[in-house]
CSV table of C-alpha atoms in Angstrom, one decimal:
chain,number,residue,atom,x,y,z
W,7,MET,CA,0.6,18.2,1.1
W,8,VAL,CA,-2.8,18.2,-0.5
W,9,ALA,CA,-4.0,21.7,0.3
W,10,ASP,CA,-2.8,25.1,1.2
W,11,SER,CA,-1.8,26.2,4.7
W,12,LYS,CA,-5.4,27.0,5.6
W,13,GLY,CA,-6.5,23.4,5.0
W,14,LYS,CA,-8.6,24.3,2.0
W,15,SER,CA,-8.0,22.5,-1.3
W,16,ASP,CA,-6.9,24.8,-4.1
W,17,ILE,CA,-7.8,22.4,-6.9
W,18,SER,CA,-11.0,20.5,-7.6
W,19,PHE,CA,-11.8,17.0,-6.3
W,20,ALA,CA,-11.5,15.7,-9.9
W,21,GLY,CA,-8.1,17.3,-10.3
W,22,THR,CA,-6.9,15.9,-6.9
W,23,PHE,CA,-8.2,12.5,-7.7
W,24,ALA,CA,-6.5,12.4,-11.1
W,25,SER,CA,-3.2,13.7,-9.7
W,26,SER,CA,-3.3,11.2,-6.9
W,27,ALA,CA,-4.2,8.2,-9.2
W,28,PHE,CA,-1.5,9.1,-11.6
W,29,ALA,CA,1.2,9.5,-8.9
W,30,ALA,CA,0.1,6.3,-7.2
W,31,CYS,CA,0.2,4.3,-10.5
W,32,LEU,CA,3.7,5.6,-11.4
W,33,ALA,CA,5.0,4.6,-7.9
W,34,GLU,CA,3.4,1.2,-8.3
W,35,ILE,CA,5.1,0.5,-11.6
W,36,CYS,CA,8.5,1.5,-10.2
W,37,THR,CA,8.2,-0.5,-6.9
W,38,ILE,CA,6.1,-3.6,-7.5
W,39,PRO,CA,9.2,-5.9,-7.8
W,40,LEU,CA,9.8,-5.1,-4.1
W,41,ASP,CA,6.1,-5.7,-3.3
W,42,THR,CA,6.3,-9.1,-5.0
W,43,ALA,CA,9.3,-10.0,-2.9
W,44,LYS,CA,7.5,-8.8,0.3
W,45,VAL,CA,4.4,-10.9,-0.5
W,46,ARG,CA,6.5,-14.0,-1.1
W,47,LEU,CA,8.4,-13.5,2.2
W,48,GLN,CA,5.2,-12.9,4.2
W,49,LEU,CA,3.5,-16.0,2.8
W,50,GLN,CA,6.6,-18.2,3.4
W,51,LYS,CA,5.9,-20.2,6.6
W,52,SER,CA,8.5,-21.6,9.0
W,53,ALA,CA,9.6,-25.2,8.3
W,54,VAL,CA,8.2,-27.9,10.5
W,55,ALA,CA,10.7,-29.5,12.9
W,56,GLY,CA,12.2,-32.6,11.3
W,57,ASP,CA,11.2,-31.5,7.8
W,58,GLY,CA,13.9,-32.2,5.3
W,59,LEU,CA,13.2,-28.8,3.6
W,60,ALA,CA,14.5,-26.8,6.6
W,61,LEU,CA,16.0,-24.0,4.6
W,62,PRO,CA,13.6,-21.3,3.5
W,63,LYS,CA,13.3,-20.8,-0.3
W,64,TYR,CA,13.3,-17.0,0.0
W,65,ARG,CA,15.9,-15.2,2.1
W,66,GLY,CA,16.0,-11.4,2.3
W,67,MET,CA,14.8,-8.8,-0.1
W,68,LEU,CA,17.5,-9.0,-2.7
W,69,GLY,CA,17.7,-12.8,-2.4
W,70,THR,CA,14.0,-13.1,-3.0
W,71,VAL,CA,14.1,-10.8,-6.0
W,72,ALA,CA,17.1,-12.8,-7.4
W,73,THR,CA,15.4,-16.2,-6.8
W,74,ILE,CA,12.1,-15.0,-8.5
W,75,ALA,CA,14.1,-13.6,-11.5
W,76,ARG,CA,16.2,-16.7,-11.8
W,77,GLU,CA,13.4,-19.3,-11.5
W,78,GLU,CA,10.5,-17.4,-13.2
W,79,GLY,CA,12.1,-14.7,-15.3
W,80,LEU,CA,12.3,-10.9,-14.7
W,81,SER,CA,8.7,-10.4,-15.8
W,82,ALA,CA,7.5,-12.4,-12.8
W,83,LEU,CA,8.7,-9.5,-10.6
W,84,TRP,CA,5.9,-7.5,-12.1
W,85,LYS,CA,3.2,-10.1,-11.4
W,86,GLY,CA,0.0,-8.4,-10.3
W,87,ILE,CA,0.9,-5.1,-12.0
W,88,VAL,CA,-2.5,-4.9,-13.8
W,89,PRO,CA,-4.7,-5.3,-10.7
W,90,GLY,CA,-2.1,-3.2,-8.9
W,91,LEU,CA,-2.8,-0.3,-11.3
W,92,HIS,CA,-6.5,-0.9,-10.9
W,93,ARG,CA,-6.0,-0.7,-7.1
W,94,GLN,CA,-4.0,2.5,-7.3
W,95,CYS,CA,-6.5,4.3,-9.6
W,96,LEU,CA,-9.3,3.6,-7.1
W,97,PHE,CA,-7.5,3.5,-3.7
W,98,GLY,CA,-4.9,6.1,-4.5
W,99,GLY,CA,-7.4,8.5,-6.0
W,100,LEU,CA,-10.0,8.1,-3.3
W,101,ARG,CA,-7.8,8.2,-0.2
W,102,ILE,CA,-6.1,11.4,-1.1
W,103,GLY,CA,-8.9,13.0,-3.1
W,104,LEU,CA,-11.3,12.6,-0.2
W,105,TYR,CA,-8.8,13.6,2.4
W,106,GLU,CA,-9.4,17.4,2.3
W,107,PRO,CA,-13.3,17.2,2.2
W,108,VAL,CA,-13.4,14.7,5.0
W,109,LYS,CA,-10.9,16.7,7.1
W,110,ASN,CA,-12.9,19.9,6.6
W,111,PHE,CA,-16.0,18.0,7.6
W,112,TYR,CA,-14.4,16.9,10.9
W,113,VAL,CA,-13.2,20.4,11.8
W,114,GLY,CA,-16.3,22.2,10.5
W,115,SER,CA,-16.8,24.8,7.9
W,116,ASP,CA,-16.2,27.7,10.3
W,117,PHE,CA,-12.9,26.4,11.6
W,118,VAL,CA,-10.0,28.8,11.4
W,119,GLY,CA,-6.3,28.1,12.1
W,120,ASP,CA,-4.1,25.0,11.9
W,121,VAL,CA,-6.0,21.7,11.7
W,122,PRO,CA,-5.2,19.6,14.8
W,123,LEU,CA,-3.1,16.5,14.2
W,124,THR,CA,-5.9,14.3,15.7
W,125,LYS,CA,-8.3,15.5,13.0
W,126,LYS,CA,-5.8,14.8,10.3
W,127,ILE,CA,-5.3,11.3,11.5
W,128,LEU,CA,-9.0,10.7,11.8
W,129,ALA,CA,-9.6,12.0,8.3
W,130,ALA,CA,-6.8,9.8,6.9
W,131,LEU,CA,-8.2,6.7,8.8
W,132,THR,CA,-11.6,7.4,7.3
W,133,THR,CA,-10.4,7.9,3.7
W,134,GLY,CA,-8.1,4.9,3.9
W,135,ALA,CA,-10.9,2.7,5.1
W,136,LEU,CA,-13.4,4.0,2.5
W,137,GLY,CA,-10.9,3.7,-0.3
W,138,ILE,CA,-9.8,0.1,0.3
W,139,THR,CA,-13.4,-1.0,0.9
W,140,VAL,CA,-14.0,-0.1,-2.8
W,141,ALA,CA,-10.6,-1.4,-4.0
W,142,ASN,CA,-10.4,-4.7,-2.1
W,143,PRO,CA,-11.1,-6.9,-5.1
W,144,THR,CA,-8.1,-5.4,-6.9
W,145,ASP,CA,-5.9,-6.1,-3.9
W,146,LEU,CA,-7.1,-9.7,-3.6
W,147,VAL,CA,-6.3,-10.4,-7.3
W,148,LYS,CA,-2.9,-8.7,-7.0
W,149,VAL,CA,-1.8,-10.8,-4.0
W,150,ARG,CA,-3.0,-14.0,-5.6
W,151,LEU,CA,-1.1,-13.4,-8.8
W,152,GLN,CA,2.0,-12.4,-6.9
W,153,ALA,CA,1.8,-15.4,-4.5
W,154,GLU,CA,1.9,-18.0,-7.3
W,155,GLY,CA,5.5,-19.0,-7.8
W,156,LYS,CA,7.2,-21.5,-10.2
W,157,LEU,CA,5.0,-24.5,-10.9
W,158,PRO,CA,6.0,-28.0,-11.8
W,159,PRO,CA,6.0,-28.9,-15.5
W,160,GLY,CA,2.4,-29.6,-16.7
W,161,VAL,CA,0.7,-27.9,-13.8
W,162,PRO,CA,-1.5,-25.0,-15.1
W,163,ARG,CA,-1.6,-21.7,-13.3
W,164,ARG,CA,-4.8,-20.8,-11.4
W,165,TYR,CA,-5.3,-17.6,-13.4
W,166,SER,CA,-4.1,-16.6,-16.9
W,167,GLY,CA,-4.3,-12.9,-16.0
W,168,ALA,CA,-6.0,-10.2,-13.9
W,169,LEU,CA,-9.3,-10.3,-15.7
W,170,ASN,CA,-9.4,-14.1,-15.7
W,171,ALA,CA,-8.7,-14.0,-12.0
W,172,TYR,CA,-11.6,-11.7,-11.3
W,173,SER,CA,-14.0,-13.9,-13.3
W,174,THR,CA,-12.6,-17.2,-11.9
W,175,ILE,CA,-12.9,-16.0,-8.3
W,176,VAL,CA,-16.5,-14.9,-8.8
W,177,ARG,CA,-17.4,-18.1,-10.7
W,178,GLN,CA,-15.8,-20.6,-8.3
W,179,GLU,CA,-16.0,-18.7,-4.9
W,180,GLY,CA,-18.8,-16.2,-5.3
W,181,VAL,CA,-18.9,-12.4,-5.5
W,182,GLY,CA,-18.3,-12.1,-1.8
W,183,ALA,CA,-14.9,-13.8,-2.2
W,184,LEU,CA,-13.6,-10.6,-3.8
W,185,TRP,CA,-13.8,-9.1,-0.4
W,186,THR,CA,-11.8,-11.8,1.3
W,187,GLY,CA,-9.5,-10.3,3.9
W,188,ILE,CA,-11.5,-7.1,4.0
W,189,GLY,CA,-11.1,-6.9,7.8
W,190,PRO,CA,-7.2,-6.8,8.0
W,191,ASN,CA,-7.1,-5.0,4.7
W,192,VAL,CA,-9.3,-2.1,6.0
W,193,ALA,CA,-7.2,-2.0,9.2
W,194,ARG,CA,-3.9,-2.1,7.4
W,195,ASN,CA,-4.8,0.6,4.8
W,196,ALA,CA,-6.6,2.9,7.2
W,197,ILE,CA,-3.6,2.7,9.6
W,198,ILE,CA,-1.0,3.1,6.9
W,199,ASN,CA,-2.9,5.9,5.2
W,200,ALA,CA,-3.0,7.8,8.5
W,201,ALA,CA,0.7,7.1,9.2
W,202,GLU,CA,1.6,8.2,5.7
W,203,LEU,CA,-0.4,11.4,5.4
W,204,ALA,CA,0.0,12.6,9.0
W,205,SER,CA,3.7,11.8,9.1
W,206,TYR,CA,4.4,13.3,5.7
W,207,ASP,CA,2.7,16.6,6.9
W,208,GLN,CA,4.5,16.5,10.2
W,209,VAL,CA,8.0,15.7,8.9
W,210,LYS,CA,7.6,18.2,6.1
W,211,GLN,CA,6.5,20.9,8.6
W,212,THR,CA,9.5,20.1,10.9
W,213,ILE,CA,12.0,20.2,8.0
W,214,LEU,CA,10.7,23.5,6.8
W,215,LYS,CA,11.5,25.0,10.2
W,216,ILE,CA,15.2,24.1,9.7
W,217,PRO,CA,17.2,27.1,8.3
W,218,GLY,CA,18.1,26.5,4.7
W,219,PHE,CA,15.3,24.1,3.8
W,220,THR,CA,12.5,25.1,1.5
W,221,ASP,CA,9.5,23.4,0.0
W,222,ASN,CA,11.4,21.6,-2.7
W,223,VAL,CA,12.3,18.2,-4.0
W,224,VAL,CA,14.8,17.5,-1.1
W,225,THR,CA,12.2,18.3,1.5
W,226,HIS,CA,9.7,16.1,-0.3
W,227,LEU,CA,12.3,13.3,-0.5
W,228,PHE,CA,12.9,13.2,3.3
W,229,SER,CA,9.2,13.6,4.1
W,230,GLY,CA,8.3,10.7,1.8
W,231,LEU,CA,11.0,8.5,3.5
W,232,GLY,CA,9.6,9.4,6.9
W,233,ALA,CA,6.1,8.6,5.8
W,234,GLY,CA,7.2,5.2,4.5
W,235,PHE,CA,9.1,4.3,7.7
W,236,PHE,CA,6.2,5.1,10.0
W,237,ALA,CA,3.7,3.4,7.8
W,238,VAL,CA,5.8,0.1,7.8
W,239,CYS,CA,6.5,0.2,11.5
W,240,ILE,CA,2.8,0.6,12.3
W,241,GLY,CA,1.2,-1.4,9.6
W,242,SER,CA,3.4,-4.4,9.1
W,243,PRO,CA,1.6,-6.8,11.5
W,244,VAL,CA,-1.8,-6.3,9.8
W,245,ASP,CA,-0.1,-6.3,6.4
W,246,VAL,CA,1.3,-9.9,7.1
W,247,VAL,CA,-2.2,-11.1,8.2
W,248,LYS,CA,-3.8,-9.5,5.1
W,249,SER,CA,-1.3,-11.2,2.8
W,250,ARG,CA,-1.7,-14.6,4.4
W,251,MET,CA,-5.5,-14.4,4.4
W,252,MET,CA,-5.6,-13.4,0.7
W,253,GLY,CA,-3.0,-15.9,-0.3
W,254,ASP,CA,-4.2,-18.9,1.7
W,255,SER,CA,-7.9,-19.8,2.1
W,256,ALA,CA,-7.1,-22.1,5.1
W,257,TYR,CA,-7.7,-19.3,7.6
W,258,LYS,CA,-11.3,-18.9,8.9
W,259,SER,CA,-11.0,-15.3,10.1
W,260,THR,CA,-8.6,-12.4,10.8
W,261,LEU,CA,-8.3,-13.6,14.4
W,262,ASP,CA,-7.7,-17.2,13.3
W,263,CYS,CA,-4.9,-16.1,11.0
W,264,PHE,CA,-3.4,-13.9,13.7
W,265,ILE,CA,-3.4,-16.7,16.3
W,266,LYS,CA,-2.1,-19.4,13.9
W,267,THR,CA,0.7,-17.1,12.7
W,268,LEU,CA,1.7,-16.2,16.3
W,269,LYS,CA,1.5,-19.9,17.4
W,270,ASN,CA,3.3,-21.5,14.4
W,271,ASP,CA,5.8,-18.8,13.5
W,272,GLY,CA,6.3,-16.6,16.5
W,273,PRO,CA,5.8,-12.8,17.0
W,274,LEU,CA,8.6,-11.9,14.6
W,275,ALA,CA,6.5,-13.4,11.8
W,276,PHE,CA,4.5,-10.2,11.9
W,277,TYR,CA,7.5,-8.3,10.7
W,278,LYS,CA,8.5,-10.8,8.0
W,279,GLY,CA,9.5,-8.9,4.9
W,280,PHE,CA,10.1,-5.7,6.9
W,281,ILE,CA,13.2,-4.7,4.9
W,282,PRO,CA,11.5,-5.2,1.5
W,283,ASN,CA,8.3,-3.6,2.9
W,284,PHE,CA,10.2,-0.5,4.0
W,285,GLY,CA,12.3,-0.5,0.8
W,286,ARG,CA,9.0,-0.7,-1.1
W,287,LEU,CA,6.9,1.7,0.9
W,288,GLY,CA,9.8,4.2,1.4
W,289,SER,CA,10.6,4.4,-2.3
W,290,TRP,CA,6.8,4.2,-3.1
W,291,ASN,CA,6.1,7.2,-0.9
W,292,VAL,CA,9.0,9.2,-2.3
W,293,ILE,CA,8.0,8.6,-5.9
W,294,MET,CA,4.3,9.1,-5.1
W,295,PHE,CA,4.6,12.4,-3.2
W,296,LEU,CA,7.2,13.9,-5.5
W,297,THR,CA,5.0,13.0,-8.5
W,298,LEU,CA,1.8,14.2,-6.7
W,299,GLU,CA,3.3,17.6,-5.9
W,300,GLN,CA,4.3,18.1,-9.6
W,301,ALA,CA,1.0,16.7,-11.0
W,302,LYS,CA,-1.0,19.1,-8.7
W,303,LYS,CA,1.0,22.0,-10.0
W,304,PHE,CA,0.2,21.0,-13.5
W,305,VAL,CA,-3.5,20.6,-12.8
W,306,ARG,CA,-3.6,23.9,-10.9
W,307,ARG,CA,-2.2,25.7,-13.9
W,308,LEU,CA,-4.8,24.0,-16.1
W,309,GLU,CA,-7.7,24.9,-13.9
W,310,SER,CA,-6.6,28.5,-13.4
W,311,SER,CA,-6.1,29.1,-17.2
């Protein structure tokens, strides 16, 4: 995926970082409408018994997309795209760019042979955690911009844009507020990064053993879908907690958010937005990995010339 069969990177860290950031940004642009739908569904809470507003506003992925487009305009589906691109430049570049060096560190410089799956998972957990620790402020701003729906006439929006959101949060809540939700966010992204990178490698390796399959676009397509499915299955509960903590300051801690969500909305609440989440992560992984493979080929030719 990001190195040759011996586990050694064949392009520089700068080349891998740039390729990863570019691929992640392109995937973000293409799939952020589904991410916006996912965030709205996750932040939507169950109606209280006896409440006149019993029916949820958002219902299903396509229904949520249609509601947002109808009430707020098509451009609202790309809310948070600016901090989203900030996030992908940092997180996308770091988590994949650091993957090979960290993996080689764990196995040792003298290691020969196939890298064990456990070392791959450990390396991906590490780079996912490191990457999102740096990029958490961009994630916070992205979620807050996406969470804000249609407002009543005369009610101003909290933030006029991404840069205004960064400065407003620092001014009103302090610098530390930019790392709100860091606990579930590190857990989510470390887990999802491990699920994506390890499953992509494993699915790709398995497919290549099937007669007739080669290392081409079709193989990358199925491998990317597999990576997205495993990532959503494993990471959805912490993703819901992360979105709720970042979108609502009423929660005191990660555990408080988890307990209140479980108590008020039931265990299935942790898989709210599963379909749009898979639709988003599945397509995101396909676009990202397909683009990454091609971008690395381009960089490899540049560096070898």
